[in-house]
């Protein structure tokens, strides 16, 4: 990256580097924007930004992966989205500017090894690493970074996401999963049992409709809350609801199913943490499968390829549980596997998927890693 940065910008100075990781969510899917609980880990796959001051007064942003770059005026207050990948970067810079951070003329070069559209939060990694690069060492509250990156994605990119991905990219910890309470925005770092491997399998499916279907779910949850509140006025979000409330409020059909997923998923996060503390891998696996079935039948955010990956995994020796991770409609499954059986699992799942769908699904070992920060430079 240093060489590419130098030849791109005709520099011989050393750029500074910032890194922000992708994530895999262990359990608690679509609970974040319902102010509930999630349990992600930050990955060792990350987005890296090399940066240095520019000499022409402008901001230059170049993607080394896409081999394309764009430049921007430093006054981003009225910047409008270009409907491409730079929106994640510029939306964040605008968010910082609106919070009083001076945006300085800079050259940036980006490279990411978080696979795009895989449900591993390549966009949050891009946003958070960009925020760190624009701040370039200036002090700024970490929670505010996560919040403004989420806000950039909602307002500048137009995806009404929750806080999980940006939060874990900032606050990830090596060897720990992070339980986030999405109402208080506090978290606790929890160790996981050592005798389990966490493996993500990428279905390679990216659905075009994923972001509008995501927005539909956000709206359905709001509609469910409105209806529940007529009977239980204290319910401010589905976080506060109980399964009994659904019938009491006369919820039926789609809204009932959506709300039931969120309520039971929040319970599963808590149960998973208890099982994890006991080292009860069988129970953790069962909760994974419960979460998947709830996404499959109640929240209806899976797809055939993903359901296939889960069902196939469950028939492989040494697998405790499997579920889809992330926003849905494709992307990755996450699997809890006996460590000694991980290589055989990888071979078997690849073979099964290849035979059924004609695609070789990449498999990643997920190692809980540190959240965003500056990388030491190299002369
Ligand atoms: C996407 C969103 C997150 C979260 C997950 C589903 O990754 O960005 O905020 O809602 O989907 O759990």
Short mmCIF file of C-alpha atoms and ligand atoms in Angstrom, two decimals, residues 23 25 28-33 38 119 121 150 153 159-166 214 301 326-328, ligand 1:
data_model
loop_
_atom_site.label_atom_id
_atom_site.label_comp_id
_atom_site.label_asym_id
_atom_site.label_seq_id
_atom_site.Cartn_x
_atom_site.Cartn_y
_atom_site.Cartn_z
CA UNK A 23 -17.55 -8.33 11.79
CA UNK A 25 -22.53 -11.37 14.35
CA UNK A 28 -29.04 -11.12 17.79
CA UNK A 29 -30.06 -10.38 14.20
CA UNK A 30 -32.10 -7.26 13.37
CA UNK A 31 -32.43 -6.61 17.09
CA UNK A 32 -30.17 -3.51 17.00
CA UNK A 33 -32.67 -1.08 15.49
CA UNK A 38 -26.46 -8.21 19.70
CA UNK A 119 -22.82 -9.69 5.23
CA UNK A 121 -19.89 -5.32 7.16
CA UNK A 150 -24.24 4.93 11.29
CA UNK A 153 -25.04 5.36 6.23
CA UNK A 159 -29.63 2.54 4.16
CA UNK A 160 -31.66 2.66 7.41
CA UNK A 161 -29.25 0.42 9.37
CA UNK A 162 -28.84 -0.07 13.11
CA UNK A 163 -25.70 0.67 15.14
CA UNK A 164 -24.19 -2.83 15.43
CA UNK A 165 -21.72 -2.85 12.54
CA UNK A 166 -20.14 0.53 13.18
CA UNK A 214 -34.26 -4.30 5.07
CA UNK A 301 -34.76 -12.77 5.41
CA UNK A 326 -25.87 -10.12 9.02
CA UNK A 327 -28.65 -8.27 7.22
CA UNK A 328 -29.83 -11.23 5.16
C1 LIG B 1 -27.06 -5.04 8.85
C2 LIG B 1 -27.21 -3.69 9.57
C3 LIG B 1 -27.10 -3.86 11.08
C4 LIG B 1 -28.03 -4.96 11.59
C5 LIG B 1 -27.86 -6.24 10.75
C6 LIG B 1 -28.87 -7.29 11.12
O1 LIG B 1 -25.76 -5.51 9.01
O2 LIG B 1 -26.23 -2.77 9.14
O3 LIG B 1 -27.37 -2.64 11.73
O4 LIG B 1 -29.36 -4.54 11.60
O5 LIG B 1 -27.98 -5.98 9.37
O6 LIG B 1 -28.67 -7.75 12.40
#
